[in-house]
Every structure is written in C-alpha cells, then in structure tokens.
PDB file of C-alpha atoms in Angstrom:
ATOM      1  CA  THR A1130     -78.046 -22.514-102.947  1.00  0.00           C
ATOM      2  CA  LEU A1131     -74.735 -21.146-102.713  1.00  0.00           C
ATOM      3  CA  VAL A1132     -72.844 -23.815-101.109  1.00  0.00           C
ATOM      4  CA  PHE A1133     -69.004 -23.895 -99.953  1.00  0.00           C
ATOM      5  CA  ALA A1134     -66.370 -24.817-102.239  1.00  0.00           C
ATOM      6  CA  PRO A1135     -62.741 -24.474-101.730  1.00  0.00           C
ATOM      7  CA  LEU A1136     -60.935 -21.556-103.762  1.00  0.00           C
ATOM      8  CA  LEU A1137     -57.497 -22.228-104.680  1.00  0.00           C
ATOM      9  CA  PHE A1138     -57.118 -19.361-107.412  1.00  0.00           C
ATOM     10  CA  SER A1139     -58.156 -15.941-108.535  1.00  0.00           C
ATOM     11  CA  CYS A1140     -60.492 -16.394-111.562  1.00  0.00           C
ATOM     12  CA  GLY A1141     -58.882 -13.596-113.366  1.00  0.00           C
ATOM     13  CA  TYR A1142     -55.692 -16.301-114.230  1.00  0.00           C
ATOM     14  CA  SER A1143     -56.891 -19.417-114.055  1.00  0.00           C
ATOM     15  CA  ALA A1144     -59.969 -19.727-116.972  1.00  0.00           C
ATOM     16  CA  PRO A1145     -59.345 -20.951-119.908  1.00  0.00           C
ATOM     17  CA  GLN A1146     -58.089 -18.716-122.899  1.00  0.00           C
ATOM     18  CA  ARG A1147     -61.310 -18.153-125.106  1.00  0.00           C
ATOM     19  CA  GLU A1148     -60.580 -17.155-129.094  1.00  0.00           C
ATOM     20  CA  ALA A1149     -61.281 -13.917-129.595  1.00  0.00           C
ATOM     21  CA  GLY A1150     -64.208 -12.545-130.484  1.00  0.00           C
ATOM     22  CA  SER A1151     -66.083 -15.500-129.253  1.00  0.00           C
ATOM     23  CA  PRO A1152     -67.901 -15.231-126.303  1.00  0.00           C
ATOM     24  CA  ALA A1153     -67.823 -17.576-123.687  1.00  0.00           C
ATOM     25  CA  GLN A1154     -71.273 -18.140-122.678  1.00  0.00           C
ATOM     26  CA  VAL A1155     -72.272 -18.254-126.325  1.00  0.00           C
ATOM     27  CA  ALA A1156     -69.228 -20.799-127.691  1.00  0.00           C
ATOM     28  CA  ALA A1157     -69.615 -22.856-124.331  1.00  0.00           C
ATOM     29  CA  GLU A1158     -72.714 -24.327-123.684  1.00  0.00           C
ATOM     30  CA  PRO A1159     -73.014 -27.643-125.325  1.00  0.00           C
ATOM     31  CA  THR A1160     -76.808 -27.582-126.887  1.00  0.00           C
ATOM     32  CA  SER A1161     -79.190 -25.436-127.045  1.00  0.00           C
ATOM     33  CA  THR A1162     -82.797 -26.239-126.479  1.00  0.00           C
ATOM     34  CA  SER A1163     -84.134 -26.363-130.638  1.00  0.00           C
ATOM     35  CA  GLU A1164     -81.349 -29.299-131.163  1.00  0.00           C
ATOM     36  CA  SER A1165     -82.551 -30.861-128.210  1.00  0.00           C
ATOM     37  CA  THR A1166     -85.833 -30.545-128.881  1.00  0.00           C
ATOM     38  CA  LYS A1167     -85.373 -31.829-132.461  1.00  0.00           C
ATOM     39  CA  SER A1168     -84.053 -34.713-131.272  1.00  0.00           C
ATOM     40  CA  GLY A1169     -86.542 -35.576-128.859  1.00  0.00           C
ATOM     41  CA  ASP A1170     -84.745 -35.365-125.871  1.00  0.00           C
ATOM     42  CA  LEU A1171     -87.171 -33.384-124.269  1.00  0.00           C
ATOM     43  CA  ASN A1172     -90.667 -33.846-122.961  1.00  0.00           C
ATOM     44  CA  ALA A1173     -93.740 -31.962-124.014  1.00  0.00           C
ATOM     45  CA  LEU A1174     -94.237 -28.605-122.767  1.00  0.00           C
ATOM     46  CA  GLY A1175     -95.415 -28.237-119.043  1.00  0.00           C
ATOM     47  CA  HIS A1176     -96.440 -25.905-116.307  1.00  0.00           C
ATOM     48  CA  GLY A1177     -96.001 -22.588-118.111  1.00  0.00           C
ATOM     49  CA  GLY A1178     -94.169 -23.511-121.038  1.00  0.00           C
ATOM     50  CA  TYR A1179     -91.782 -25.840-118.720  1.00  0.00           C
ATOM     51  CA  ILE A1180     -89.791 -27.999-120.674  1.00  0.00           C
ATOM     52  CA  CYS A1181     -87.409 -31.065-118.905  1.00  0.00           C
ATOM     53  CA  LEU A1182     -83.974 -29.842-119.556  1.00  0.00           C
ATOM     54  CA  TYR A1183     -81.765 -32.804-119.754  1.00  0.00           C
ATOM     55  CA  LYS A1184     -77.843 -34.275-119.673  1.00  0.00           C
ATOM     56  CA  THR A1185     -76.400 -30.803-120.647  1.00  0.00           C
ATOM     57  CA  THR A1186     -79.096 -28.922-122.821  1.00  0.00           C
ATOM     58  CA  PHE A1187     -79.205 -25.244-121.732  1.00  0.00           C
ATOM     59  CA  PRO A1188     -80.895 -22.475-123.655  1.00  0.00           C
ATOM     60  CA  LEU A1189     -78.188 -20.505-125.234  1.00  0.00           C
ATOM     61  CA  PRO A1190     -77.883 -16.872-124.312  1.00  0.00           C
ATOM     62  CA  ASP A1191     -79.925 -15.333-127.587  1.00  0.00           C
ATOM     63  CA  GLN A1192     -82.669 -17.947-126.788  1.00  0.00           C
ATOM     64  CA  TRP A1193     -83.136 -15.874-123.092  1.00  0.00           C
ATOM     65  CA  LYS A1194     -85.728 -13.540-122.090  1.00  0.00           C
ATOM     66  CA  SER A1195     -84.500  -9.867-122.095  1.00  0.00           C
ATOM     67  CA  PHE A1196     -84.162  -8.709-118.635  1.00  0.00           C
ATOM     68  CA  ASP A1197     -86.943  -6.189-119.097  1.00  0.00           C
ATOM     69  CA  GLU A1198     -89.076  -9.091-120.678  1.00  0.00           C
ATOM     70  CA  LEU A1199     -88.505 -11.142-116.889  1.00  0.00           C
ATOM     71  CA  GLU A1200     -89.095  -8.643-114.803  1.00  0.00           C
ATOM     72  CA  LYS A1201     -92.782  -8.575-116.351  1.00  0.00           C
ATOM     73  CA  ILE A1202     -93.732 -12.059-115.693  1.00  0.00           C
ATOM     74  CA  ASN A1203     -91.670 -12.562-112.306  1.00  0.00           C
ATOM     75  CA  GLU A1204     -93.785 -10.724-109.334  1.00  0.00           C
ATOM     76  CA  PHE A1205     -91.503 -10.016-106.580  1.00  0.00           C
ATOM     77  CA  GLY A1206     -94.033  -8.412-104.422  1.00  0.00           C
ATOM     78  CA  SER A1207     -93.789  -4.763-102.169  1.00  0.00           C
ATOM     79  CA  LYS A1208     -90.065  -5.267-102.736  1.00  0.00           C
ATOM     80  CA  GLY A1209     -89.548  -6.139-106.624  1.00  0.00           C
ATOM     81  CA  SER A1210     -88.776  -2.568-107.797  1.00  0.00           C
ATOM     82  CA  ASP A1211     -86.143  -2.393-105.302  1.00  0.00           C
ATOM     83  CA  ILE A1212     -84.850  -6.042-105.899  1.00  0.00           C
ATOM     84  CA  ILE A1213     -85.027  -5.344-110.026  1.00  0.00           C
ATOM     85  CA  LYS A1214     -83.041  -1.812-109.551  1.00  0.00           C
ATOM     86  CA  ALA A1215     -81.012  -3.133-106.969  1.00  0.00           C
ATOM     87  CA  ILE A1216     -79.790  -5.886-109.828  1.00  0.00           C
ATOM     88  CA  LYS A1217     -79.568  -3.343-112.676  1.00  0.00           C
ATOM     89  CA  THR A1218     -77.472  -1.379-110.589  1.00  0.00           C
ATOM     90  CA  PHE A1219     -75.153  -4.229-108.858  1.00  0.00           C
ATOM     91  CA  THR A1220     -73.993  -5.378-112.099  1.00  0.00           C
ATOM     92  CA  THR A1221     -73.352  -2.252-114.250  1.00  0.00           C
ATOM     93  CA  SER A1222     -70.746  -0.711-111.367  1.00  0.00           C
ATOM     94  CA  PRO A1223     -68.632  -1.710-108.828  1.00  0.00           C
ATOM     95  CA  THR A1224     -70.686  -2.504-105.623  1.00  0.00           C
ATOM     96  CA  GLN A1225     -69.623  -1.568-102.009  1.00  0.00           C
ATOM     97  CA  ASN A1226     -66.734  -2.949 -99.677  1.00  0.00           C
ATOM     98  CA  LEU A1227     -65.185  -4.433-102.432  1.00  0.00           C
ATOM     99  CA  ASP A1228     -61.697  -4.124 -99.907  1.00  0.00           C
ATOM    100  CA  THR A1229     -63.223  -6.844 -98.201  1.00  0.00           C
ATOM    101  CA  TYR A1230     -63.696  -9.352-101.016  1.00  0.00           C
ATOM    102  CA  ALA A1231     -60.005  -8.452-102.647  1.00  0.00           C
ATOM    103  CA  LEU A1232     -59.970 -11.733-104.459  1.00  0.00           C
ATOM    104  CA  LEU A1233     -63.248 -11.740-106.244  1.00  0.00           C
ATOM    105  CA  TYR A1234     -62.882  -8.330-107.369  1.00  0.00           C
ATOM    106  CA  GLN A1235     -61.004  -9.706-110.832  1.00  0.00           C
ATOM    107  CA  CYS A1236     -64.049 -12.092-111.168  1.00  0.00           C
ATOM    108  CA  HIS A1237     -66.246  -9.048-111.522  1.00  0.00           C
ATOM    109  CA  LEU A1238     -63.942  -7.639-114.084  1.00  0.00           C
ATOM    110  CA  TYR A1239     -63.452 -11.398-116.558  1.00  0.00           C
ATOM    111  CA  LEU A1240     -66.851 -11.349-116.315  1.00  0.00           C
ATOM    112  CA  LYS A1241     -67.706  -8.579-117.765  1.00  0.00           C
ATOM    113  CA  LEU A1242     -65.719  -9.634-120.871  1.00  0.00           C
ATOM    114  CA  THR A1243     -67.473 -12.729-121.454  1.00  0.00           C
ATOM    115  CA  MET A1244     -71.496 -12.161-120.908  1.00  0.00           C
ATOM    116  CA  PRO A1245     -72.965  -8.665-121.856  1.00  0.00           C
ATOM    117  CA  SER A1246     -74.553  -6.747-118.012  1.00  0.00           C
ATOM    118  CA  GLU A1247     -78.088  -7.213-119.455  1.00  0.00           C
ATOM    119  CA  GLN A1248     -77.700 -11.728-120.331  1.00  0.00           C
ATOM    120  CA  PHE A1249     -75.649 -11.588-116.430  1.00  0.00           C
ATOM    121  CA  GLN A1250     -78.631  -9.321-115.297  1.00  0.00           C
ATOM    122  CA  SER A1251     -80.967 -11.412-116.851  1.00  0.00           C
ATOM    123  CA  LEU A1252     -79.596 -14.589-114.807  1.00  0.00           C
ATOM    124  CA  ILE A1253     -79.284 -13.157-111.512  1.00  0.00           C
ATOM    125  CA  LEU A1254     -83.190 -12.579-111.574  1.00  0.00           C
ATOM    126  CA  ALA A1255     -83.469 -16.127-113.040  1.00  0.00           C
ATOM    127  CA  MET A1256     -81.391 -16.854-109.818  1.00  0.00           C
ATOM    128  CA  VAL A1257     -83.625 -14.716-107.423  1.00  0.00           C
ATOM    129  CA  ALA A1258     -86.691 -16.026-108.605  1.00  0.00           C
ATOM    130  CA  GLN A1259     -85.633 -19.924-108.536  1.00  0.00           C
ATOM    131  CA  GLU A1260     -83.883 -19.745-104.908  1.00  0.00           C
ATOM    132  CA  SER A1261     -86.233 -17.480-102.528  1.00  0.00           C
ATOM    133  CA  GLY A1262     -89.004 -16.044-105.142  1.00  0.00           C
ATOM    134  CA  GLY A1263     -87.856 -12.484-104.069  1.00  0.00           C
ATOM    135  CA  ALA A1264     -87.996 -12.875-100.377  1.00  0.00           C
ATOM    136  CA  GLY A1265     -85.333 -11.750 -98.653  1.00  0.00           C
ATOM    137  CA  ASN A1266     -86.085 -13.725 -95.089  1.00  0.00           C
ATOM    138  CA  VAL A1267     -86.725 -17.073 -96.803  1.00  0.00           C
ATOM    139  CA  VAL A1268     -84.326 -20.055 -94.986  1.00  0.00           C
ATOM    140  CA  GLY A1269     -83.854 -23.191 -96.281  1.00  0.00           C
ATOM    141  CA  ASP A1270     -81.657 -26.223 -96.120  1.00  0.00           C
ATOM    142  CA  GLY A1271     -82.456 -26.597 -92.742  1.00  0.00           C
ATOM    143  CA  GLY A1272     -81.481 -23.158 -91.991  1.00  0.00           C
ATOM    144  CA  LEU A1273     -77.901 -23.513 -93.537  1.00  0.00           C
ATOM    145  CA  SER A1274     -79.166 -20.798 -96.342  1.00  0.00           C
ATOM    146  CA  SER A1275     -80.546 -17.647 -96.529  1.00  0.00           C
ATOM    147  CA  GLY A1276     -81.060 -14.397 -98.651  1.00  0.00           C
ATOM    148  CA  LEU A1277     -82.008 -13.319-101.696  1.00  0.00           C
ATOM    149  CA  LEU A1278     -79.733 -16.336-103.668  1.00  0.00           C
ATOM    150  CA  GLN A1279     -80.101 -18.306-100.537  1.00  0.00           C
ATOM    151  CA  VAL A1280     -76.397 -18.113 -99.512  1.00  0.00           C
ATOM    152  CA  GLN A1281     -74.373 -20.325 -97.253  1.00  0.00           C
ATOM    153  CA  LEU A1282     -71.690 -19.896 -94.812  1.00  0.00           C
ATOM    154  CA  GLN A1283     -70.005 -22.638 -92.933  1.00  0.00           C
ATOM    155  CA  ASN A1284     -66.804 -20.773 -91.512  1.00  0.00           C
ATOM    156  CA  LYS A1285     -69.186 -18.418 -89.963  1.00  0.00           C
ATOM    157  CA  THR A1286     -66.163 -15.972 -90.316  1.00  0.00           C
ATOM    158  CA  GLU A1287     -69.083 -13.373 -92.339  1.00  0.00           C
ATOM    159  CA  LYS A1288     -72.812 -13.228 -91.669  1.00  0.00           C
ATOM    160  CA  PRO A1289     -75.755 -13.911 -94.961  1.00  0.00           C
ATOM    161  CA  VAL A1290     -77.361 -10.685 -94.875  1.00  0.00           C
ATOM    162  CA  THR A1291     -81.331 -11.454 -94.690  1.00  0.00           C
ATOM    163  CA  CYS A1292     -84.102  -9.104 -93.872  1.00  0.00           C
ATOM    164  CA  ASP A1293     -87.983  -8.872 -93.543  1.00  0.00           C
ATOM    165  CA  PRO A1294     -89.192  -8.082 -96.886  1.00  0.00           C
ATOM    166  CA  ASP A1295     -91.689  -5.256 -95.277  1.00  0.00           C
ATOM    167  CA  SER A1296     -88.585  -3.488 -94.159  1.00  0.00           C
ATOM    168  CA  CYS A1297     -85.801  -4.446 -96.274  1.00  0.00           C
ATOM    169  CA  THR A1298     -83.791  -1.646 -97.263  1.00  0.00           C
ATOM    170  CA  GLN A1299     -81.382  -0.640-100.825  1.00  0.00           C
ATOM    171  CA  GLU A1300     -78.147  -1.286 -99.227  1.00  0.00           C
ATOM    172  CA  ASN A1301     -79.747  -4.650 -97.165  1.00  0.00           C
ATOM    173  CA  ILE A1302     -80.843  -6.168-100.976  1.00  0.00           C
ATOM    174  CA  VAL A1303     -77.682  -5.611-102.794  1.00  0.00           C
ATOM    175  CA  ALA A1304     -75.541  -7.027 -99.565  1.00  0.00           C
ATOM    176  CA  MET A1305     -77.539 -10.340-100.300  1.00  0.00           C
ATOM    177  CA  LEU A1306     -76.810  -9.787-103.863  1.00  0.00           C
ATOM    178  CA  GLN A1307     -72.907  -8.762-103.422  1.00  0.00           C
ATOM    179  CA  GLN A1308     -72.554 -12.498-101.360  1.00  0.00           C
ATOM    180  CA  GLY A1309     -74.224 -14.550-103.793  1.00  0.00           C
ATOM    181  CA  VAL A1310     -72.767 -12.779-107.097  1.00  0.00           C
ATOM    182  CA  TYR A1311     -69.319 -12.129-105.941  1.00  0.00           C
ATOM    183  CA  GLY A1312     -69.098 -14.736-103.312  1.00  0.00           C
ATOM    184  CA  HIS A1313     -67.995 -14.177 -99.159  1.00  0.00           C
ATOM    185  CA  SER A1314     -65.111 -13.508 -97.681  1.00  0.00           C
ATOM    186  CA  GLY A1315     -63.014 -14.851 -94.913  1.00  0.00           C
ATOM    187  CA  ALA A1316     -60.332 -13.625 -92.117  1.00  0.00           C
ATOM    188  CA  THR A1317     -58.330 -13.286 -94.781  1.00  0.00           C
ATOM    189  CA  ALA A1318     -60.612 -11.654 -97.031  1.00  0.00           C
ATOM    190  CA  ALA A1319     -60.041 -15.239 -99.051  1.00  0.00           C
ATOM    191  CA  ALA A1320     -63.385 -16.751-100.478  1.00  0.00           C
ATOM    192  CA  GLU A1321     -64.408 -18.906 -98.024  1.00  0.00           C
ATOM    193  CA  ALA A1322     -67.522 -19.439-100.835  1.00  0.00           C
ATOM    194  CA  PRO A1323     -67.324 -18.145-104.439  1.00  0.00           C
ATOM    195  CA  GLY A1324     -70.521 -16.971-106.139  1.00  0.00           C
ATOM    196  CA  ILE A1325     -71.686 -17.393-109.568  1.00  0.00           C
ATOM    197  CA  ALA A1326     -69.530 -15.010-110.737  1.00  0.00           C
ATOM    198  CA  TYR A1327     -66.504 -16.257-110.071  1.00  0.00           C
ATOM    199  CA  TRP A1328     -67.749 -19.854-111.866  1.00  0.00           C
ATOM    200  CA  LEU A1329     -69.283 -17.796-114.821  1.00  0.00           C
ATOM    201  CA  GLY A1330     -64.808 -16.638-115.332  1.00  0.00           C
ATOM    202  CA  GLN A1331     -64.590 -20.672-115.463  1.00  0.00           C
ATOM    203  CA  GLU A1332     -67.077 -22.635-116.923  1.00  0.00           C
ATOM    204  CA  SER A1333     -70.390 -21.287-119.600  1.00  0.00           C
ATOM    205  CA  THR A1334     -73.857 -21.179-117.676  1.00  0.00           C
ATOM    206  CA  GLY A1335     -74.806 -24.615-117.063  1.00  0.00           C
ATOM    207  CA  PRO A1336     -71.970 -26.226-115.073  1.00  0.00           C
ATOM    208  CA  SER A1337     -71.866 -22.912-113.408  1.00  0.00           C
ATOM    209  CA  LEU A1338     -75.364 -22.769-111.991  1.00  0.00           C
ATOM    210  CA  ARG A1339     -74.642 -26.714-110.499  1.00  0.00           C
ATOM    211  CA  PHE A1340     -71.192 -25.762-109.038  1.00  0.00           C
ATOM    212  CA  TYR A1341     -73.374 -22.689-107.332  1.00  0.00           C
ATOM    213  CA  ASN A1342     -75.660 -24.982-106.553  1.00  0.00           C
ATOM    214  CA  SER A1343     -73.807 -28.119-105.219  1.00  0.00           C
ATOM    215  CA  GLY A1344     -70.204 -26.617-104.714  1.00  0.00           C
ATOM    216  CA  SER A1345     -69.169 -29.109-107.291  1.00  0.00           C
ATOM    217  CA  LEU A1346     -70.294 -30.518-110.934  1.00  0.00           C
ATOM    218  CA  PRO A1347     -69.308 -34.480-110.859  1.00  0.00           C
ATOM    219  CA  ASP A1348     -70.744 -35.000-114.333  1.00  0.00           C
ATOM    220  CA  ARG A1349     -69.864 -32.952-117.421  1.00  0.00           C
ATOM    221  CA  ALA A1350     -72.302 -35.309-119.293  1.00  0.00           C
ATOM    222  CA  ASP A1351     -75.089 -34.766-116.774  1.00  0.00           C
ATOM    223  CA  TYR A1352     -75.706 -31.203-115.159  1.00  0.00           C
ATOM    224  CA  SER A1353     -78.703 -32.819-112.800  1.00  0.00           C
ATOM    225  CA  LYS A1354     -76.164 -35.341-111.385  1.00  0.00           C
ATOM    226  CA  LEU A1355     -75.445 -34.294-107.740  1.00  0.00           C
ATOM    227  CA  PRO A1356     -72.498 -34.865-105.223  1.00  0.00           C
ATOM    228  CA  ASP A1357     -73.758 -37.149-102.755  1.00  0.00           C
ATOM    229  CA  ASP A1358     -77.044 -35.701-102.706  1.00  0.00           C
ATOM    230  CA  LYS A1359     -76.327 -32.251-102.061  1.00  0.00           C
ATOM    231  CA  GLY A1360     -78.170 -29.613-104.326  1.00  0.00           C
ATOM    232  CA  THR A1361     -81.158 -29.727-106.199  1.00  0.00           C
ATOM    233  CA  GLN A1362     -81.434 -32.383-108.926  1.00  0.00           C
ATOM    234  CA  SER A1363     -83.523 -30.027-111.267  1.00  0.00           C
ATOM    235  CA  TYR A1364     -81.401 -27.022-110.419  1.00  0.00           C
ATOM    236  CA  VAL A1365     -79.420 -26.488-113.850  1.00  0.00           C
ATOM    237  CA  SER A1366     -83.143 -27.398-115.716  1.00  0.00           C
ATOM    238  CA  ASP A1367     -85.463 -24.471-113.807  1.00  0.00           C
ATOM    239  CA  ILE A1368     -83.222 -21.555-114.257  1.00  0.00           C
ATOM    240  CA  GLY A1369     -83.034 -22.237-118.318  1.00  0.00           C
ATOM    241  CA  ASN A1370     -86.969 -22.470-117.993  1.00  0.00           C
ATOM    242  CA  ARG A1371     -86.756 -19.004-116.139  1.00  0.00           C
ATOM    243  CA  LEU A1372     -84.242 -17.167-118.501  1.00  0.00           C
ATOM    244  CA  SER A1373     -86.375 -18.914-121.386  1.00  0.00           C
ATOM    245  CA  GLY A1374     -89.602 -17.227-119.787  1.00  0.00           C
ATOM    246  CA  VAL A1375     -91.231 -19.525-117.514  1.00  0.00           C
ATOM    247  CA  ALA A1376     -93.048 -17.201-114.887  1.00  0.00           C
ATOM    248  CA  HIS A1377     -92.103 -17.533-110.565  1.00  0.00           C
ATOM    249  CA  LYS A1378     -96.194 -17.576-110.365  1.00  0.00           C
ATOM    250  CA  GLY A1379     -97.471 -21.062-111.308  1.00  0.00           C
ATOM    251  CA  PHE A1380     -93.715 -22.808-111.577  1.00  0.00           C
ATOM    252  CA  PRO A1381     -93.806 -27.033-111.242  1.00  0.00           C
ATOM    253  CA  ASP A1382     -93.448 -27.638-107.863  1.00  0.00           C
ATOM    254  CA  GLU A1383     -90.838 -30.476-106.899  1.00  0.00           C
ATOM    255  CA  GLN A1384     -93.579 -33.380-107.214  1.00  0.00           C
ATOM    256  CA  TRP A1385     -94.670 -32.411-111.137  1.00  0.00           C
ATOM    257  CA  LEU A1386     -91.083 -32.270-111.880  1.00  0.00           C
ATOM    258  CA  GLN A1387     -90.389 -35.329-110.992  1.00  0.00           C
ATOM    259  CA  GLN A1388     -93.413 -37.111-112.397  1.00  0.00           C
ATOM    260  CA  MET A1389     -92.943 -35.587-115.868  1.00  0.00           C
ATOM    261  CA  CYS A1390     -89.388 -35.321-115.612  1.00  0.00           C
ATOM    262  CA  GLY A1391     -87.725 -37.817-113.559  1.00  0.00           C
ATOM    263  CA  PHE A1392     -85.770 -34.845-111.251  1.00  0.00           C
ATOM    264  CA  GLN A1393     -85.947 -36.493-107.459  1.00  0.00           C
ATOM    265  CA  PRO A1394     -86.977 -33.864-104.815  1.00  0.00           C
ATOM    266  CA  ALA A1395     -83.752 -32.470-103.306  1.00  0.00           C
ATOM    267  CA  LYS A1396     -83.011 -33.799 -99.866  1.00  0.00           C
ATOM    268  CA  LYS A1397     -83.716 -30.987 -97.755  1.00  0.00           C
ATOM    269  CA  GLN A1398     -86.214 -29.504 -95.225  1.00  0.00           C
ATOM    270  CA  PRO A1399     -88.519 -27.481 -96.745  1.00  0.00           C
ATOM    271  CA  ALA A1400     -87.725 -23.596 -96.329  1.00  0.00           C
ATOM    272  CA  LYS A1401     -88.433 -21.910 -93.025  1.00  0.00           C
ATOM    273  CA  LYS A1402     -88.609 -17.867 -92.146  1.00  0.00           C
ATOM    274  CA  GLN A1403     -86.948 -16.635 -89.370  1.00  0.00           C
ATOM    275  CA  PRO A1404     -86.898 -13.219 -88.104  1.00  0.00           C
ATOM    276  CA  ALA A1405     -85.167 -10.354 -89.292  1.00  0.00           C
ATOM    277  CA  PRO A1406     -81.322 -10.189 -87.483  1.00  0.00           C
ATOM    278  CA  GLN A1407     -81.080  -7.405 -85.250  1.00  0.00           C
ATOM    279  CA  GLN A1408     -78.818  -4.240 -86.674  1.00  0.00           C
TER     280      GLN A1408
END
C-alpha cells in the first residue's frame, strides 16, 4: 500500500552521492539471501520456496528473476498481458500527463541512472502481484487503498484510478501504475504521496519498500518494524521472495507467515471489491 508521507524536497537533488560506476541498488543492499542463509538467519524453505527474510536481509538485484521469468510464474487473469505490456512501456518511456507530476519527473530521471530498466520492471511486477494480484478493482485498508498498486490518497485532491478487470483499458492500467510509481500530485502539482520511484532515489530497495508500505522506516536495522503498527510486517520479505521467484499462485497466507516466520498479520480490514467509478 502506498501511504501518505510528507515530501519536502525533490529526489533529484536530495539523494546521497553515489560512487561512479557503483549502482545504488547493488551497493546499498546490506545482506544478500545467500549470505544470510549461511549465517542461519533464515528459516527453511516454505510455501513455494518462500524464505523468511529478517532484519535487513533482501536479495541483491543480480539474484532477482528476470522480468520474463516473473511474467511466466505470475498469472494476472484476463488483463495479464495488458499489465505486462503497460509495465514494459511505462518504465522505459515518459508517461502521460507528466506536467501534473512536475516535481516527480526528476525522480524518473534520477531512477534511470541508478537502476536498470529491466530490474525496475521486475520490481514493479512483483509489487503488482503483492498489492493486488493484478486486479484493478481491489480495495484494501478499510477502503483507503485501491488499484493495481493499492494507492492511497488522504487529501482527496486527486482520485485514485480503479477499473473492473473485464473493462480495464490500457489507459486505466498506465494511470494506476503512474500513481503508484511516481506518486500523486496535489492541487499545486507538489506530491501528495510519493511513489516508489521517489524512495528509490533516496534508498536501496528494502528500505524503499518499507517507506512505500507504511510511510516511514522506524528501524534501519529491521525492515519488518512498523510505525504504530501501520503497514504489513512481512511486506519487504514478501517482495523479496516474489523477486526471487515465489509465484503469486500459492503464495503463503498471513497464518503461514505468522506461524513460520513470526510476521504478525496486518491490522487492517480484509480487501474488498467495489464497482468501477463512473468515467
């Protein structure tokens, strides 16, 4: 779920300096899964090969499955091919209506310097699988979050995009991705809630996902820690497993994650579906 967080500066100017030739996403991940497995920090393989990722453990990008591999193991229903097409085109070319995302466009430019486009595509695909399973009309968090990437608008200056899976247009799908990746613009075109691209301009992948899911990173030594129990404790671990190849079909449920990993279920109402808004 994309949660509101204050955006005080443009990611193009506030990101820390990187060493030349050292991609941020590779250099900044603290611990790889292979290293952690050797140290005994991980549980044995579980549902579909799920590994409980604790503390700052997160797979390095060179351990992620390719976008094509992730496409094959994740089924997104009747609109699956449209979602795949949208992710590919959306992450490699300028998006629609960037004038309303003036502040966030710099995030797009900065991101392209720190993460190769295929890795970015894989990450967005894993997030879609986690957030909605590819259904554009899923509503969660008691009705606060909606769409493919479960965006959440608190100030109501811009409506989140949703659509019925059987009638989703390519424009609908791209708009949902745009809101989750580049964030939402408020009345003055400043970001109301930054998307995952903003956080990736500041942080490595694990911390960025915690910011996206719960709006802050309360403990840099443990990505499962939540601010005031807001968010999903297993979120970073879940995305890491999806990137490593655990398929959406048969993915562990909250009960398994609690029993096997100790991740507490998210304190929110079960996701529900609502009719698509009038166009």
